[in-house]
Short mmCIF file of the C-alpha atoms (twelve columns), coordinates in Angstrom:
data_MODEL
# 
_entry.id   MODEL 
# 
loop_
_atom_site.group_PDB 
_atom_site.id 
_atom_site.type_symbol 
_atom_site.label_atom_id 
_atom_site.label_alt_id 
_atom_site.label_comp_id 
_atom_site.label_asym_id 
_atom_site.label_seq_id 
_atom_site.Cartn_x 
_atom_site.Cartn_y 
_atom_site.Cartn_z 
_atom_site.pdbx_PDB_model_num 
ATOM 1  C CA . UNK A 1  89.397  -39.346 -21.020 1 
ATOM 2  C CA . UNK A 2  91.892  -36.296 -21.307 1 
ATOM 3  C CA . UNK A 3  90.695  -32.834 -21.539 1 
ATOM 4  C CA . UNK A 4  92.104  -32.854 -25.633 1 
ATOM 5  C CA . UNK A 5  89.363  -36.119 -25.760 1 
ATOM 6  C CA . UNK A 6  86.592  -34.423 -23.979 1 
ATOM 7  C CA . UNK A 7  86.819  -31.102 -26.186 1 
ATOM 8  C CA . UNK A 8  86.378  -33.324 -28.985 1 
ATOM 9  C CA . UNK A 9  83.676  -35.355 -28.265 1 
ATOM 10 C CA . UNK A 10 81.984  -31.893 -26.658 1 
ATOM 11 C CA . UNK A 11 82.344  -30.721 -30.456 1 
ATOM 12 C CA . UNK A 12 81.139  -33.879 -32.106 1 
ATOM 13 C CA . UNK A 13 78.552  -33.425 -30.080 1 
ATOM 14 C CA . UNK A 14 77.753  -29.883 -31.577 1 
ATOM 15 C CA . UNK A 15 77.559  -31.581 -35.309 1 
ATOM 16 C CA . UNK A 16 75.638  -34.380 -33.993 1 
ATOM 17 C CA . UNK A 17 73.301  -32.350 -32.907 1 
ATOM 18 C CA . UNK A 18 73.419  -29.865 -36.197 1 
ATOM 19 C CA . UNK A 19 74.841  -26.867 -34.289 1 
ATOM 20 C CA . UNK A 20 77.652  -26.949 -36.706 1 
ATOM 21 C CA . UNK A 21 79.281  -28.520 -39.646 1 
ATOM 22 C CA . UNK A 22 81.808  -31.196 -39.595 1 
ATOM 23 C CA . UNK A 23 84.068  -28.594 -41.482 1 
ATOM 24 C CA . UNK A 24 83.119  -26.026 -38.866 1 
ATOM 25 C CA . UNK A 25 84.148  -28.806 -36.294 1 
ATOM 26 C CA . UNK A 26 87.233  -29.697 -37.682 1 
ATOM 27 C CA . UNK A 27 87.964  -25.655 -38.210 1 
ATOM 28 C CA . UNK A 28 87.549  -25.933 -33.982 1 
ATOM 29 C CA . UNK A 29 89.417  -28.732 -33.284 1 
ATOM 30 C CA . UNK A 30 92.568  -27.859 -35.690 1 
ATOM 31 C CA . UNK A 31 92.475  -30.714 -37.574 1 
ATOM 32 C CA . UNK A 32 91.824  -31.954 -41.415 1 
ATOM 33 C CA . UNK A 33 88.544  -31.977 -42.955 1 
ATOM 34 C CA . UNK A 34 89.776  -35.995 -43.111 1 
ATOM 35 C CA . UNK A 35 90.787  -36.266 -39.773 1 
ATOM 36 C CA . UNK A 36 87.554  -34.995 -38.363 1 
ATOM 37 C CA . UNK A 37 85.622  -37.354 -40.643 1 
ATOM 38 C CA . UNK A 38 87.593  -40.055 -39.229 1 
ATOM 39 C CA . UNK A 39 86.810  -39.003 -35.827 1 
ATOM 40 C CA . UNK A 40 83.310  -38.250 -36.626 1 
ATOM 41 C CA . UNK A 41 83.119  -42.016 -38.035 1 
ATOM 42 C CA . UNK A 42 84.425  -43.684 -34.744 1 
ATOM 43 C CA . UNK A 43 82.133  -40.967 -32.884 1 
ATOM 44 C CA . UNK A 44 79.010  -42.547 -34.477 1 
ATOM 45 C CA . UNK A 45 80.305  -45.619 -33.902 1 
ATOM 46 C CA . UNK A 46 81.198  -45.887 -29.932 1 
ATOM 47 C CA . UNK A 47 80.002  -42.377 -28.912 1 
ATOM 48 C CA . UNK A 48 82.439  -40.798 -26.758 1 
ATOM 49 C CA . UNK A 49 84.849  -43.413 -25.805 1 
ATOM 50 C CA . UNK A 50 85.444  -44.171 -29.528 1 
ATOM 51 C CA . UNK A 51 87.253  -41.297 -29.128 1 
ATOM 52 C CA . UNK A 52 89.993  -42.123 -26.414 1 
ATOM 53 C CA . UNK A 53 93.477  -43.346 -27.269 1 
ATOM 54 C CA . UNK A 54 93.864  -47.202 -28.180 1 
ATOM 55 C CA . UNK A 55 96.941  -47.324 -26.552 1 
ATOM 56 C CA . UNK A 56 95.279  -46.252 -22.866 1 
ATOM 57 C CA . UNK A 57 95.751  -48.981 -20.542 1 
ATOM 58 C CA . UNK A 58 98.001  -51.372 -22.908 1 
ATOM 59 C CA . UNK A 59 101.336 -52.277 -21.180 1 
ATOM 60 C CA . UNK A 60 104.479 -50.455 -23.237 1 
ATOM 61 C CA . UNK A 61 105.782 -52.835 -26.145 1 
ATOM 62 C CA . UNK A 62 109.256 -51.694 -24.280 1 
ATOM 63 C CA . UNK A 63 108.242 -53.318 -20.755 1 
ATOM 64 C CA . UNK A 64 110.016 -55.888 -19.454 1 
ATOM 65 C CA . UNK A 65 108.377 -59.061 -18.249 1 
ATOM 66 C CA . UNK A 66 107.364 -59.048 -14.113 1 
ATOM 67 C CA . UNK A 67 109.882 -61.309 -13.108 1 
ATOM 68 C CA . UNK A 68 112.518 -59.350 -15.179 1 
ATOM 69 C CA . UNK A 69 111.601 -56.472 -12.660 1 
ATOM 70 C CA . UNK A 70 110.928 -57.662 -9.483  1 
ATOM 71 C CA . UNK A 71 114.797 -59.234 -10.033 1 
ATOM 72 C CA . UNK A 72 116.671 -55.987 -11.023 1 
ATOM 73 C CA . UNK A 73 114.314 -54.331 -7.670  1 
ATOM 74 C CA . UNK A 74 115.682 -56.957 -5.621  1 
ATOM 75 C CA . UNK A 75 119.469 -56.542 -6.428  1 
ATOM 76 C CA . UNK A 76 118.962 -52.547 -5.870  1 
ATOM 77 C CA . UNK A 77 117.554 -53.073 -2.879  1 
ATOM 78 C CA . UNK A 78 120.199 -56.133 -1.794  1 
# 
């Protein structure tokens, strides 16, 4: 998780536990009243890692294939 990920799920945590609002939260965060509730709805649903990036670990849609790769490294190297 990335420290903008943990902060969030440290203040979803807050609301969870009725330290706060979710307006309060979303005052704390910077975001939209609707984006927090959006966050607050994955929140409930996967706890913390609900709230990490999708894209973490997918390969780039801009990646070329392996053997695309390991050619062009061979001719460099050649």
């Amino acid at each position: 998780m990335s420290e903008r990920e943990v902060r969030r799920a440290a203040v979803l945590t807050r609301v969870e536990a009725s330290e706060m609002t979710l307006c309060e939260g979303a005052a704390m965060l910077g975001l939209s009243y609707r984006q927090a509730k959006r966050l607050w709805q994955r929140f409930q649903a996967d706890g913390a890692a609900g709230l990490v990036h999708r894209g973490v670990g997918q390969p780039s849609h801009r990646a070329h294939a392996a053997a695309v790769k390991a050619r062009a490294l061979q001719l460099v190297a050649a």
